[in-house]
């Protein structure tokens, strides 16, 4: 009996001991896993910061390009040697009244060959037409240019009758779906349709801008959305984003995409899309309570004023900060925009400009001229490009059809432009207040106090915006009064972020649906996904470091007066941030960026640059002394060259190449000799045909990444080429 009773007791003790060991092991595993996930999350956030910082730096470059255009026009005189270049840039940029655009949409002369196997559209469009179109795009088929032009013409006619702010009600449907930035990611749009249903009377949609650029299927997205809007004009609503602009499209890929897919009629398609973009509504309001717009608001946002804007006269505008980091009024308040209402360029005013700030001539005054001379013709072309106002005030102070002493129109225009800028470019911040958005270079940062004030003033309860990529596809802020929605998954790199859309019912309580478009991403483990994205981000960052090599060396040498080639890691981090202004944790990144060139907390910066493993394969260019300048300003130069190439032939002359470089060098305050530019042109002219092929120009800016023993060819550009071909 005694022995029999002891055995269960011993068994129980062993069981408890084993259970205790198991619990301890489980806790250790849990602790290890939490630390493992925390480290991955830290790497993921650091990677995200790299991508976002480089993206915003690219947007600053885009705004500098607006500045360059203003500089170009402000320094142009009829007697200057660049006169032919300026004339060439704008020679085909006519000003059209709306009535004159009707024949430009003509498609009837374009024949559809019998060999064309793509979708055929009939107008008025039907649901079956759109279904056929979506299926065709899903299978990588292309819509014929005749149907593209016809579809764009019908879209333009519809958009012209829509208000600036669209009023939508949930009472006729259960829910409204809101999508954010798509950026040419057709697979994301198709996935949203698969999960949520195609647009219809029962399934209305609001698409919140930035349909194009970065991705490879922007034109397909536009055609699908325009087609659905034509069939369901009361149930499909499109807001304009900051990428619905032809100058932005030149830089971020949409122009190149259209010309590549529609070689014969691409130029006409782009011109019509430019007109259509100017007619896109600016915002949507649901049940008079939820405001949907692309970027954001400011402390001066006035929906009543926005509702009265002539939006078709208002193409993109970007506002620069005034002295002291504040928006400046009057003399220093300058914008870059296109169309009738460009008030000022992005560059700050100078005294000479201020003395001649008079009213600009109205569009009607241009339309009644019968025999324009050269100056009038150039002025008309500048007006089309949004570059006319500053030039007219400097060089033609007496040209005005109104009282030159009256500043009423200019003040009104300035206020309207500020509204547009803030709607398209602004971002929310955690702190109260409203300050210039120095990170993007345009718009503002606004705080929760501004959100509350604007919502209260307009009797609203929620602001839905897009414009910012979020890792989870969405993000609430400002006490859940602001909701950011971003619908392009894998934006920076495959696996970098989810996409999302919103379902909003009569209770106005937003329900967010997330997704990931890439099947390969869903099959990756968390570690594999983070590692893949991290490698891409670090590669992009090394390219930025290489492009600023000279400035970095100068900054390092300030901490190395004896020219030993060695500085401390702390000073390396400070100098690197001083040059790049990316706001990154350089000390955290040092293990990924700095290898064997460190010893006892010191870094040999000459060895470090060699460790970046970036080489220029085109040795012929090395002697020109312009390599680093080309790498750093590659995207600006490419954009300028594409603007000069008005006939989209892909070619520019040596003289146009030289004049562009001289203008840019003056703008950058750097000396570039004619011989260096000529040598550069000859080096880039690979086929020796006496002209610069833009593709040849692109090929000249390629680097070899030899890191980790692997040889990969990659292009060094600004942010736009780093994302998705993207």
XYZ file of C-alpha atoms in Angstrom:
726
model
C 0.000 0.000 0.000
C 2.753 2.427 0.986
C 4.836 1.707 -2.077
C 1.787 1.929 -4.265
C 0.918 5.373 -2.950
C 4.494 6.714 -3.381
C 4.663 6.070 -7.094
C 1.835 8.476 -8.064
C 3.413 11.119 -5.833
C 6.767 10.750 -7.549
C 5.018 10.787 -10.892
C 3.216 14.025 -10.014
C 6.464 15.637 -8.946
C 8.142 14.629 -12.173
C 5.178 15.938 -14.137
C 5.296 19.275 -12.344
C 9.030 19.522 -12.898
C 8.641 18.741 -16.579
C 5.826 21.267 -16.856
C 7.975 23.888 -15.159
C 10.817 23.221 -17.578
C 8.405 23.408 -20.511
C 7.027 26.724 -19.292
C 10.539 28.075 -18.851
C 11.467 26.934 -22.345
C 8.297 28.464 -23.761
C 9.057 31.764 -22.036
C 12.606 31.739 -23.361
C 11.348 30.986 -26.869
C 8.702 33.688 -26.523
C 11.296 36.206 -25.327
C 13.643 35.269 -28.150
C 10.841 35.533 -30.715
C 9.736 38.912 -29.417
C 13.299 40.189 -29.636
C 13.604 38.676 -33.116
C 10.390 40.354 -34.293
C 11.407 43.618 -32.619
C 14.727 43.582 -34.483
C 12.949 42.871 -37.760
C 10.483 45.663 -37.045
C 13.346 48.058 -36.333
C 14.973 47.058 -39.624
C 11.641 47.453 -41.418
C 11.079 50.934 -40.015
C 14.632 51.981 -40.797
C 14.208 50.694 -44.358
C 10.945 52.584 -44.632
C 12.614 55.800 -43.488
C 15.291 55.374 -46.164
C 12.745 54.943 -48.954
C 10.540 57.798 -47.790
C 13.439 60.196 -47.244
C 14.805 59.527 -50.730
C 11.319 59.878 -52.227
C 10.754 63.262 -50.617
C 14.236 64.395 -51.617
C 13.222 63.552 -55.193
C 10.122 65.689 -54.812
C 12.306 68.553 -53.645
C 14.286 68.076 -56.852
C 11.022 68.257 -58.793
C 10.200 71.589 -57.182
C 13.727 72.762 -57.944
C 12.922 71.935 -61.536
C 9.946 74.301 -61.344
C 12.435 76.815 -59.986
C 14.689 76.142 -62.943
C 11.871 76.889 -65.381
C 11.200 80.146 -63.581
C 14.912 80.928 -63.633
C 15.096 80.092 -67.329
C 12.293 82.477 -68.221
C 13.342 85.232 -65.810
C 16.825 85.322 -67.360
C 15.719 85.097 -70.960
C 15.953 88.219 -73.085
C 15.198 88.563 -76.800
C 18.879 89.193 -77.493
C 20.174 86.213 -75.502
C 21.920 83.315 -77.193
C 19.319 80.949 -75.736
C 16.497 82.555 -77.708
C 16.271 79.678 -80.171
C 16.236 77.171 -77.335
C 13.384 78.921 -75.541
C 11.444 79.202 -78.776
C 12.061 75.536 -79.500
C 10.892 74.428 -76.055
C 7.510 76.102 -76.418
C 7.055 76.219 -80.152
C 4.231 73.675 -80.258
C 2.562 74.532 -76.989
C -0.401 76.421 -78.341
C -3.080 78.023 -76.216
C -6.440 76.506 -77.059
C -9.848 77.765 -76.084
C -12.205 74.953 -75.120
C -14.086 75.262 -78.382
C -10.823 74.780 -80.278
C -10.164 71.466 -78.549
C -13.102 69.716 -80.181
C -11.326 69.020 -83.483
C -8.187 68.044 -81.614
C -10.051 65.054 -80.175
C -10.783 63.863 -83.713
C -10.291 60.126 -84.031
C -12.244 59.343 -87.186
C -9.237 59.560 -89.470
C -7.468 56.815 -87.514
C -8.173 53.412 -89.006
C -8.321 50.222 -86.975
C -6.529 47.466 -88.927
C -8.081 44.052 -89.406
C -5.167 42.535 -87.515
C -6.166 44.388 -84.325
C -7.445 41.785 -81.845
C -8.006 44.043 -78.837
C -11.265 45.409 -77.445
C -13.585 47.478 -79.646
C -15.472 50.278 -77.914
C -18.845 51.623 -78.966
C -20.283 54.890 -77.686
C -22.215 55.492 -75.555
C -20.241 52.950 -73.576
C -21.918 49.934 -72.036
C -21.033 47.719 -69.107
C -20.040 44.959 -71.513
C -17.590 47.364 -73.178
C -15.882 48.032 -69.856
C -15.836 44.353 -68.899
C -14.142 43.587 -72.200
C -11.681 46.436 -71.612
C -10.773 45.240 -68.109
C -10.269 41.685 -69.300
C -8.084 42.873 -72.163
C -5.856 44.900 -69.835
C -5.691 41.973 -67.434
C -4.172 39.932 -70.257
C -1.728 42.708 -71.247
C -3.625 43.671 -74.399
C -3.627 47.274 -75.619
C -6.542 49.486 -76.584
C -6.228 50.948 -80.071
C -5.373 54.660 -80.279
C -8.646 55.422 -82.083
C -10.676 54.183 -79.124
C -8.303 55.859 -76.655
C -8.848 59.269 -78.271
C -12.584 58.712 -78.493
C -12.740 57.722 -74.830
C -10.664 60.731 -73.792
C -12.871 63.066 -75.795
C -16.007 61.798 -74.083
C -14.312 62.043 -70.692
C -13.273 65.648 -71.305
C -16.834 66.608 -72.199
C -18.152 65.002 -69.019
C -15.554 66.516 -66.702
C -16.292 70.026 -67.959
C -19.761 69.980 -66.391
C -18.659 68.631 -63.002
C -18.176 70.941 -59.993
C -14.895 71.480 -58.188
C -16.242 69.689 -55.112
C -18.456 66.680 -55.792
C -21.337 66.011 -53.395
C -22.038 62.316 -52.781
C -24.688 60.634 -50.640
C -24.752 57.188 -49.030
C -28.539 57.073 -48.820
C -28.864 55.431 -52.233
C -26.323 52.694 -51.509
C -25.108 50.682 -48.575
C -21.461 51.717 -48.823
C -19.105 53.944 -50.819
C -15.585 52.685 -51.551
C -12.644 55.102 -51.395
C -9.291 54.259 -53.029
C -6.035 56.137 -52.572
C -2.940 56.446 -54.766
C -2.654 53.746 -57.442
C 0.432 55.052 -59.286
C 0.123 52.814 -62.300
C -0.313 49.578 -60.299
C -3.004 47.897 -62.360
C -2.756 44.680 -60.342
C -3.866 46.613 -57.246
C -6.882 48.108 -59.007
C -7.912 44.706 -60.359
C -7.533 43.172 -56.897
C -9.752 45.871 -55.405
C -12.395 45.141 -58.054
C -12.090 41.414 -57.359
C -12.520 41.832 -53.602
C -15.014 44.686 -53.592
C -16.845 44.438 -56.922
C -16.768 46.498 -60.105
C -18.064 50.074 -59.922
C -21.825 50.258 -60.373
C -24.915 51.951 -59.008
C -24.814 49.511 -56.100
C -21.033 49.852 -55.616
C -19.996 53.510 -55.974
C -16.338 54.534 -55.799
C -14.226 57.608 -55.074
C -10.674 57.487 -56.469
C -8.506 60.023 -54.669
C -5.881 61.046 -57.220
C -2.362 59.992 -58.259
C -3.566 57.428 -60.774
C -0.393 57.728 -62.851
C 3.431 57.719 -62.679
C 5.936 55.286 -61.158
C 4.035 52.136 -62.171
C 3.994 50.645 -65.655
C 0.227 50.573 -66.315
C -0.864 54.164 -65.702
C -2.646 54.655 -69.031
C -4.637 51.448 -68.510
C -5.773 52.625 -65.081
C -6.884 55.969 -66.494
C -8.840 54.373 -69.322
C -10.609 51.978 -66.952
C -11.544 54.739 -64.513
C -12.665 57.113 -67.270
C -14.775 54.369 -68.852
C -16.516 53.571 -65.564
C -17.129 57.264 -64.932
C -18.762 57.631 -68.342
C -21.115 54.705 -67.675
C -21.771 55.641 -64.030
C -21.246 59.426 -63.799
C -23.177 59.613 -60.520
C -21.393 56.665 -58.922
C -17.709 56.949 -59.941
C -15.871 60.054 -58.779
C -12.265 61.065 -59.485
C -10.281 63.603 -57.468
C -7.140 65.191 -58.800
C -3.737 64.388 -57.277
C -0.418 66.189 -57.479
C 0.759 63.690 -60.134
C -2.019 64.631 -62.545
C 0.282 67.188 -64.151
C 2.295 66.997 -67.360
C 5.546 68.361 -65.904
C 5.441 65.843 -63.055
C 4.657 63.122 -65.617
C 7.803 64.000 -67.559
C 9.888 63.173 -64.508
C 8.085 60.211 -62.995
C 7.471 58.042 -66.034
C 3.928 58.498 -67.352
C 4.996 60.501 -70.421
C 7.544 57.865 -71.350
C 4.967 55.103 -70.836
C 2.400 56.674 -73.162
C 4.952 57.428 -75.871
C 6.247 53.881 -75.629
C 2.831 52.277 -75.949
C 1.390 54.695 -78.532
C 4.315 55.750 -80.684
C 2.234 57.201 -83.510
C -0.486 59.000 -81.527
C 1.171 59.303 -78.105
C 1.823 63.009 -78.439
C -1.842 63.778 -79.100
C -2.946 61.480 -76.272
C -0.645 63.267 -73.832
C -1.891 66.684 -74.862
C -5.493 65.623 -74.363
C -4.702 64.070 -71.004
C -3.069 67.317 -69.967
C -6.333 69.080 -70.710
C -8.357 66.385 -68.938
C -6.178 66.607 -65.822
C -6.961 70.307 -65.589
C -10.678 69.474 -65.429
C -10.518 66.806 -62.713
C -12.508 67.802 -59.603
C -10.508 68.821 -56.546
C -12.464 67.165 -53.716
C -15.467 65.032 -52.781
C -17.812 65.441 -49.807
C -19.893 62.496 -48.577
C -23.174 63.214 -46.784
C -21.936 66.752 -46.119
C -19.785 65.291 -43.345
C -16.716 63.555 -44.832
C -14.210 65.517 -46.908
C -12.034 63.569 -49.369
C -9.088 65.275 -51.068
C -5.657 64.187 -52.184
C -3.095 65.991 -50.018
C -4.534 67.938 -47.154
C -5.521 71.285 -45.695
C -4.013 74.327 -44.017
C -5.152 76.941 -41.543
C -6.555 78.982 -44.454
C -8.443 76.220 -46.291
C -11.778 77.595 -47.501
C -14.097 75.149 -49.275
C -16.325 77.990 -50.459
C -13.403 79.584 -52.253
C -12.284 76.219 -53.632
C -15.775 75.597 -54.994
C -15.566 78.803 -57.069
C -12.107 78.265 -58.604
C -11.775 77.959 -62.365
C -9.972 74.665 -62.034
C -9.434 74.205 -65.774
C -7.268 77.350 -65.668
C -5.348 75.998 -62.703
C -2.778 73.392 -63.468
C -0.239 72.361 -60.865
C 1.043 74.938 -58.420
C 3.778 74.569 -55.844
C 4.392 77.144 -53.160
C 7.823 77.887 -51.793
C 8.446 79.011 -48.255
C 9.339 82.588 -47.662
C 12.109 84.060 -45.532
C 12.293 82.585 -42.055
C 10.590 79.395 -43.152
C 7.129 80.966 -43.316
C 4.749 81.438 -46.182
C 5.288 84.989 -47.340
C 2.711 87.319 -48.785
C 3.138 90.134 -51.263
C 6.590 90.411 -52.751
C 7.939 87.087 -51.523
C 4.877 84.949 -52.160
C 5.686 83.045 -55.299
C 4.196 80.059 -57.053
C 4.819 77.927 -60.087
C 1.744 77.071 -62.087
C 0.453 76.811 -65.586
C -2.463 78.352 -67.414
C -4.181 81.668 -67.040
C -3.491 82.155 -63.347
C 0.198 81.718 -62.806
C 0.970 84.489 -60.342
C 4.673 84.077 -59.661
C 7.480 81.630 -60.208
C 8.912 79.496 -57.432
C 12.002 81.594 -57.003
C 11.928 84.448 -54.536
C 11.241 87.939 -55.788
C 14.039 90.304 -56.537
C 13.846 94.106 -56.411
C 13.859 94.412 -60.182
C 10.915 92.044 -60.417
C 9.038 93.827 -57.661
C 9.284 97.191 -59.410
C 7.543 95.804 -62.467
C 4.872 93.596 -60.892
C 1.854 94.551 -62.963
C -1.250 92.807 -64.129
C -0.804 90.056 -66.708
C -2.706 90.093 -69.949
C -5.891 88.041 -69.973
C -6.351 84.917 -72.044
C -9.020 86.641 -74.110
C -6.521 89.305 -75.124
C -4.374 86.600 -76.673
C -7.245 84.949 -78.493
C -8.157 88.090 -80.488
C -4.666 88.846 -81.804
C -4.385 88.317 -85.531
C -0.736 89.030 -86.392
C 1.489 88.228 -83.426
C 5.132 89.139 -83.700
C 7.930 86.949 -82.368
C 7.760 88.355 -78.853
C 4.001 87.949 -78.668
C 4.276 84.419 -79.963
C 6.866 83.506 -77.346
C 4.804 85.157 -74.662
C 1.821 83.073 -75.684
C 3.866 79.917 -75.468
C 5.210 80.867 -72.069
C 1.659 81.378 -70.892
C 0.784 77.846 -71.964
C 3.708 76.484 -69.966
C 2.847 78.532 -66.894
C 5.985 80.613 -67.172
C 4.604 83.833 -68.547
C 3.736 85.994 -65.583
C 7.165 86.733 -64.195
C 8.599 87.362 -67.654
C 5.772 89.729 -68.612
C 6.180 91.723 -65.439
C 9.903 92.073 -66.023
C 10.040 92.645 -69.763
C 6.579 93.912 -70.693
C 5.350 96.040 -67.796
C 2.891 98.011 -69.898
C 1.040 95.020 -71.306
C -2.170 94.934 -69.315
C -5.827 95.250 -70.085
C -6.650 96.417 -66.568
C -5.528 99.032 -64.101
C -1.818 98.431 -63.399
C -2.137 99.943 -59.958
C -4.770 97.474 -58.889
C -3.473 94.469 -56.963
C -6.881 92.901 -56.463
C -6.568 90.175 -59.067
C -3.051 89.229 -58.011
C -4.110 88.946 -54.367
C -7.114 86.838 -55.341
C -5.000 84.594 -57.535
C -2.417 84.149 -54.790
C -5.070 83.043 -52.321
C -6.563 80.634 -54.848
C -3.161 79.151 -55.582
C -2.459 78.632 -51.909
C -5.702 76.662 -51.665
C -4.670 74.446 -54.588
C -1.150 73.891 -53.255
C -2.345 72.900 -49.810
C -4.957 70.499 -51.188
C -2.488 68.636 -53.396
C 0.802 68.696 -51.466
C 0.217 68.962 -47.708
C 0.785 66.334 -44.989
C -0.476 66.045 -41.388
C 1.858 66.343 -38.393
C 1.460 65.424 -34.722
C 2.133 68.911 -33.329
C -0.382 71.745 -33.398
C 0.073 74.514 -35.929
C 0.639 74.965 -39.648
C 4.160 75.234 -41.076
C 5.768 74.979 -44.528
C 6.359 71.430 -45.726
C 10.126 71.641 -46.052
C 10.479 67.884 -46.530
C 8.500 67.794 -49.775
C 9.315 71.393 -50.623
C 5.672 72.336 -51.266
C 2.412 72.630 -49.367
C 2.363 72.612 -45.574
C 2.333 70.460 -42.473
C -0.836 70.926 -40.462
C -1.591 69.821 -36.911
C -4.633 68.434 -35.077
C -5.754 71.914 -34.041
C -5.999 72.943 -37.700
C -7.923 69.763 -38.511
C -10.428 70.454 -35.761
C -10.843 74.100 -36.749
C -11.390 73.374 -40.456
C -13.797 70.502 -39.759
C -15.775 72.626 -37.299
C -15.877 75.595 -39.656
C -17.363 73.473 -42.446
C -19.487 71.235 -40.187
C -17.493 68.108 -41.111
C -16.546 65.093 -38.997
C -13.762 63.342 -40.949
C -11.022 64.106 -43.481
C -9.888 61.292 -45.797
C -6.706 61.940 -47.758
C -3.977 59.992 -49.591
C -0.617 61.302 -50.875
C 1.549 59.363 -48.374
C 2.543 55.720 -48.633
C 1.810 53.866 -45.392
C 3.252 50.497 -44.445
C -0.172 49.071 -43.619
C -1.935 50.918 -46.439
C -3.699 53.312 -44.087
C -3.174 55.378 -40.947
C -5.374 57.364 -38.569
C -4.114 60.541 -36.925
C -5.414 63.714 -35.264
C -7.680 61.845 -32.843
C -8.988 59.689 -35.721
C -10.239 62.792 -37.506
C -7.784 62.296 -40.400
C -7.461 59.008 -42.276
C -4.725 58.441 -44.877
C -5.473 55.758 -47.474
C -2.907 54.408 -49.957
C -3.918 51.758 -52.482
C -0.637 50.911 -54.267
C 0.896 47.914 -52.517
C 4.594 47.091 -52.991
C 5.149 50.770 -53.703
C 8.841 51.119 -52.925
C 9.773 47.478 -53.385
C 8.000 44.128 -53.475
C 6.919 43.539 -49.891
C 7.493 47.108 -48.713
C 3.856 47.904 -47.913
C 0.264 46.785 -48.137
C -2.433 48.544 -50.105
C -5.843 49.402 -48.668
C -9.232 50.878 -49.476
C -12.110 52.192 -47.359
C -15.759 51.212 -47.199
C -17.923 53.998 -45.830
C -21.569 53.371 -44.969
C -24.404 55.664 -43.840
C -23.004 55.594 -40.287
C -19.849 57.225 -41.723
C -17.672 54.796 -39.778
C -14.764 53.880 -42.099
C -13.985 50.196 -42.548
C -10.484 49.568 -43.945
C -9.674 46.566 -46.147
C -5.988 45.676 -46.635
C -4.364 43.581 -49.335
C -1.075 42.630 -50.989
C -1.155 42.362 -54.759
C 1.976 40.260 -55.309
C 1.592 36.525 -54.803
C 5.358 36.116 -54.401
C 5.248 38.553 -51.486
C 2.589 36.542 -49.696
C 4.802 33.462 -49.984
C 7.822 35.141 -48.339
C 8.553 34.815 -44.650
C 8.759 37.995 -42.587
C 12.550 37.766 -42.512
C 12.770 37.235 -46.280
C 10.412 40.132 -46.974
C 12.282 42.531 -44.687
C 15.657 41.426 -46.059
C 14.590 41.911 -49.662
C 13.229 45.376 -49.013
C 16.235 46.338 -46.889
C 18.704 45.407 -49.632
C 16.820 47.540 -52.127
C 16.727 50.514 -49.754
C 20.426 50.281 -48.954
C 21.255 50.068 -52.645
C 19.258 53.252 -53.235
C 21.015 54.930 -50.322
C 24.471 53.959 -51.621
C 23.546 55.568 -54.926
C 22.655 58.785 -53.116
C 25.975 58.708 -51.272
C 27.882 58.129 -54.505
C 26.086 61.013 -56.222
C 27.235 63.382 -53.446
C 30.790 62.059 -53.207
C 32.573 65.410 -53.676
C 30.407 67.228 -51.131
C 30.840 64.387 -48.648
C 34.620 64.415 -49.018
C 34.653 68.188 -48.458
C 32.513 67.751 -45.337
C 34.764 64.972 -44.025
C 37.889 67.049 -44.648
C 36.502 69.813 -42.435
C 36.794 67.329 -39.557
C 40.173 66.168 -40.831
C 42.369 69.310 -41.071
C 45.571 67.231 -41.214
C 44.241 65.199 -44.167
C 44.776 61.831 -42.537
C 41.772 60.369 -44.350
C 40.327 59.230 -41.023
C 37.503 60.690 -38.914
C 35.369 59.412 -36.044
C 32.102 57.578 -36.670
C 30.253 60.361 -34.855
C 31.632 63.015 -37.192
C 31.028 60.760 -40.195
C 27.354 60.584 -39.259
C 27.066 64.347 -38.688
C 28.827 65.205 -41.963
C 26.758 62.727 -43.968
C 23.485 64.141 -42.671
C 24.722 67.703 -43.251
C 25.256 66.921 -46.938
C 22.286 64.663 -47.719
C 19.618 66.149 -45.401
C 17.719 62.846 -45.322
C 17.063 62.761 -41.576
C 18.267 59.151 -41.249
C 19.810 57.399 -38.207
C 23.278 57.150 -39.707
C 24.808 55.534 -36.622
C 22.262 52.740 -36.825
C 22.956 52.327 -40.531
C 26.746 52.302 -40.204
C 26.937 48.486 -39.958
C 25.173 48.178 -43.337
C 27.000 51.073 -45.006
C 30.456 50.946 -43.466
C 32.428 47.709 -43.412
C 36.107 46.993 -42.984
C 37.063 50.656 -43.387
C 36.323 51.193 -39.677
C 38.692 50.538 -36.792
C 38.279 51.482 -33.131
C 35.424 53.886 -33.834
C 37.234 55.613 -36.692
C 36.496 55.470 -40.422
C 38.825 55.812 -43.374
C 36.467 57.702 -45.668
C 38.560 57.196 -48.803
C 38.405 53.427 -48.323
C 34.723 53.749 -47.505
C 33.898 55.261 -50.890
C 35.670 52.368 -52.547
C 33.572 50.018 -50.423
C 30.378 51.487 -51.849
C 31.152 49.220 -54.833
C 29.670 51.571 -57.399
C 31.627 51.978 -60.608
C 30.991 53.870 -63.799
C 31.181 51.459 -66.761
C 31.528 54.282 -69.290
C 35.190 55.212 -68.882
C 35.006 57.655 -71.811
C 33.034 60.077 -69.653
C 35.529 60.180 -66.811
C 37.646 62.975 -68.271
C 34.788 65.445 -68.610
C 34.618 66.295 -64.930
C 30.818 66.293 -65.106
C 30.087 62.761 -63.927
C 28.915 63.598 -60.438
C 26.837 66.528 -61.654
C 25.157 64.272 -64.198
C 24.427 61.593 -61.631
C 23.037 64.022 -59.105
C 20.884 66.004 -61.555
C 20.154 63.153 -63.925
C 16.363 63.280 -63.517
C 16.195 67.052 -63.937
C 18.302 66.869 -67.083
C 16.241 64.045 -68.524
C 13.030 65.972 -67.843
C 14.418 69.123 -69.451
C 15.595 67.190 -72.496
C 12.163 65.606 -72.890
C 10.585 69.067 -72.727
C 13.001 70.314 -75.380
C 12.080 67.284 -77.488
C 8.702 68.810 -78.367
C 8.063 66.435 -81.263
C 8.874 63.431 -79.032
C 11.363 62.109 -81.563
C 13.779 61.153 -78.813
C 16.510 63.391 -80.273
C 17.974 66.798 -79.422
C 20.785 68.635 -81.188
C 24.258 69.246 -79.771
C 23.487 72.967 -79.597
C 20.306 72.396 -77.587
C 22.291 70.083 -75.340
C 24.953 72.761 -74.832
C 22.476 75.555 -74.144
C 20.583 73.447 -71.630
C 23.774 72.642 -69.745
C 24.841 76.286 -69.726
C 21.495 77.380 -68.338
C 21.498 74.643 -65.721
C 25.091 75.383 -64.699
C 24.188 79.039 -64.233
C 21.207 78.037 -62.135
C 23.375 75.712 -60.026
C 26.072 78.399 -59.710
C 28.797 76.160 -61.077
C 31.356 76.584 -63.843
C 31.122 74.201 -66.790
C 33.251 74.955 -69.831
C 32.008 74.656 -73.383
C 34.744 72.108 -74.051
C 33.614 69.908 -71.183
C 30.026 70.019 -72.455
C 31.155 69.263 -76.012
C 33.270 66.353 -74.822
C 30.313 65.071 -72.844
C 27.992 65.305 -75.846
C 30.470 63.439 -78.044
C 30.893 60.751 -75.394
C 27.143 60.218 -75.023
C 26.577 60.150 -78.779
C 27.291 56.428 -78.959
C 26.162 55.961 -82.561
C 27.982 59.149 -83.688
C 25.007 60.558 -85.601
C 25.541 64.163 -84.441
C 22.561 64.299 -82.086
C 21.759 63.179 -78.560
C 19.360 60.282 -78.295
C 17.562 60.445 -74.950
C 17.942 56.682 -74.641
C 21.670 57.113 -75.243
C 21.631 59.789 -72.582
C 19.945 57.378 -70.164
C 22.456 54.658 -70.984
C 25.325 56.976 -70.077
C 24.044 57.101 -66.488
C 24.353 53.503 -65.493
C 26.444 52.110 -62.694
C 27.606 48.620 -61.816
C 26.856 47.375 -58.318
C 29.643 44.996 -57.386
C 28.670 44.585 -53.754
C 28.712 41.097 -52.209
C 30.617 39.756 -55.188
C 27.598 40.057 -57.467
C 27.587 42.184 -60.595
C 24.297 43.860 -61.311
C 23.582 46.673 -63.717
C 21.493 49.433 -62.222
C 20.588 52.933 -63.157
C 21.494 55.861 -60.944
C 18.645 58.352 -60.977
C 16.643 60.067 -58.325
C 13.861 58.373 -56.441
C 11.492 57.806 -59.311
C 13.611 55.082 -60.951
C 14.072 53.236 -57.686
C 10.482 52.314 -57.109
C 8.929 49.677 -59.200
C 10.338 51.054 -62.279
C 8.582 52.581 -60.410
